Amino acid sequence: MAKKKAPRKKKAAKKKVAKKKVAKKKVAKKKVAKKKVAKKKVAKKKVAKKKVAKKKAPKKKVAKKKRKPNAAFMRPLTPSADLAAVIGSKPLPRPQVAKKLWAYIKKHDLQDANNRRMINADAKLKVVFGGKRQVDMFKMTALVSKHLK
């Protein structure tokens, strides 16, 4: 009986083809890596050019304008008798009224424990809030503005 030598040649040929494929992949990876390096170098050159351009022509500094408060907004308003029981009877601008109102709310722990947006009114605030037991903090200022003249 004679041994078959043809299958061994096929295996050897397959191994050579596989080695060539691996070699091609390595070459392709090296080319991709070189392209990436080249792109990075080009990007660095562009950044360097931009930096040089910035140094040549510095921008003029523009002075920031200070914001002036709106005169009507800062005008002192007299609180009603009901609101005066909470914040005092002295005329105050709207921001100061809100500040004192929040100080009163925090001092007496009137924010709802579950939903901090809600304000639970005590006897004095219930009159200011128009008889409502609980008010949203965003609607509170609208209700308070009715008590300012």
XYZ file of C-alpha atoms in Angstrom:
149
model
C 0.000 0.000 0.000
C 1.210 3.433 -0.913
C 0.816 6.408 1.363
C -0.881 9.482 0.041
C 1.435 12.500 -0.015
C -1.038 14.942 -1.588
C -2.896 15.865 1.636
C 0.368 16.892 3.331
C 1.122 19.285 0.515
C -2.341 20.844 0.877
C -1.819 21.339 4.608
C 1.566 22.932 4.025
C 0.074 25.168 1.334
C -2.766 26.200 3.677
C -0.249 27.092 6.400
C 1.718 29.249 3.959
C -1.467 31.044 2.871
C -2.434 31.600 6.516
C 1.043 33.009 7.286
C 0.777 35.360 4.303
C -2.632 36.600 5.518
C -1.245 37.253 8.990
C 1.710 39.093 7.480
C -0.630 41.229 5.330
C -2.727 42.095 8.400
C 0.391 43.181 10.295
C 1.479 45.360 7.377
C -2.011 46.873 7.173
C -1.989 47.621 10.919
C 1.395 49.314 10.623
C 0.112 51.469 7.754
C -2.941 52.492 9.791
C -0.721 53.312 12.767
C 1.553 55.422 10.544
C -1.472 57.291 9.173
C -2.690 58.015 12.709
C 0.724 59.323 13.704
C 0.837 61.473 10.578
C -2.637 62.882 11.342
C -1.572 63.715 14.896
C 1.506 65.522 13.604
C -0.615 67.525 11.159
C -3.076 68.366 13.932
C -0.216 69.502 16.206
C 1.136 71.716 13.432
C -2.301 73.278 12.960
C -2.606 73.942 16.693
C 0.889 75.429 16.716
C -0.040 77.707 13.799
C -3.188 78.834 15.632
C -1.160 79.614 18.743
C 1.313 81.624 16.685
C -1.527 83.514 15.035
C -3.009 84.351 18.445
C 0.308 85.666 19.667
C 0.728 87.915 16.623
C -2.673 89.577 16.889
C -3.910 89.748 20.486
C -7.570 90.575 20.885
C -8.606 93.831 22.412
C -9.984 93.506 25.908
C -13.580 94.601 26.135
C -14.559 96.018 29.485
C -17.534 94.165 30.925
C -20.426 96.425 31.698
C -21.720 96.220 35.229
C -25.378 95.471 35.322
C -27.450 98.220 36.873
C -30.518 97.171 38.839
C -33.866 98.189 37.424
C -34.969 101.312 39.280
C -38.630 100.273 39.332
C -37.713 96.856 40.686
C -35.641 98.360 43.484
C -38.251 100.960 44.463
C -39.300 100.530 48.110
C -42.875 99.285 48.486
C -45.035 99.498 51.585
C -46.356 96.144 52.805
C -50.001 95.690 53.851
C -50.862 95.187 57.519
C -51.115 91.400 57.013
C -47.681 91.197 55.358
C -46.199 93.659 57.876
C -46.931 91.093 60.617
C -44.445 88.778 58.888
C -41.698 91.046 57.478
C -42.170 94.367 59.268
C -43.903 97.614 58.332
C -40.865 99.398 56.863
C -41.000 100.011 53.023
C -38.713 97.531 51.211
C -37.831 96.671 47.584
C -39.235 93.395 46.223
C -35.997 91.398 46.581
C -35.723 92.375 50.244
C -39.360 91.398 50.813
C -38.667 87.954 49.340
C -35.498 87.642 51.420
C -37.311 88.458 54.676
C -40.193 86.160 53.770
C -37.781 83.260 53.205
C -36.014 84.042 56.471
C -39.407 83.801 58.240
C -40.241 80.511 56.452
C -36.906 78.930 57.380
C -36.985 80.234 60.945
C -40.400 78.667 61.566
C -39.633 75.512 59.480
C -42.608 75.989 57.148
C -41.279 74.118 54.103
C -43.004 70.790 53.507
C -40.734 67.870 54.510
C -41.657 65.669 51.518
C -41.899 68.333 48.814
C -39.563 71.245 49.598
C -41.232 73.389 46.913
C -44.372 73.643 48.994
C -44.719 76.169 51.817
C -47.036 75.244 54.685
C -48.705 78.425 55.907
C -48.970 79.246 59.600
C -51.628 81.662 60.935
C -49.778 84.809 59.761
C -48.888 83.478 56.309
C -52.322 81.987 55.700
C -53.757 85.517 55.629
C -51.017 86.639 53.181
C -51.569 83.584 50.950
C -55.271 84.320 50.604
C -56.463 81.634 53.027
C -54.530 78.816 51.332
C -53.026 76.219 53.647
C -50.189 75.257 51.312
C -48.612 77.254 48.473
C -45.978 76.487 45.836
C -42.820 78.602 46.314
C -43.106 79.981 42.776
C -46.693 81.131 43.289
C -45.823 82.589 46.672
C -44.281 85.762 45.208
C -47.398 86.406 43.106
C -49.577 86.145 46.192
C -47.240 88.389 48.188
C -47.137 91.034 45.447
C -50.836 91.715 46.082
C -49.873 92.907 49.578
C -47.296 95.440 48.334
C -48.130 99.042 47.325
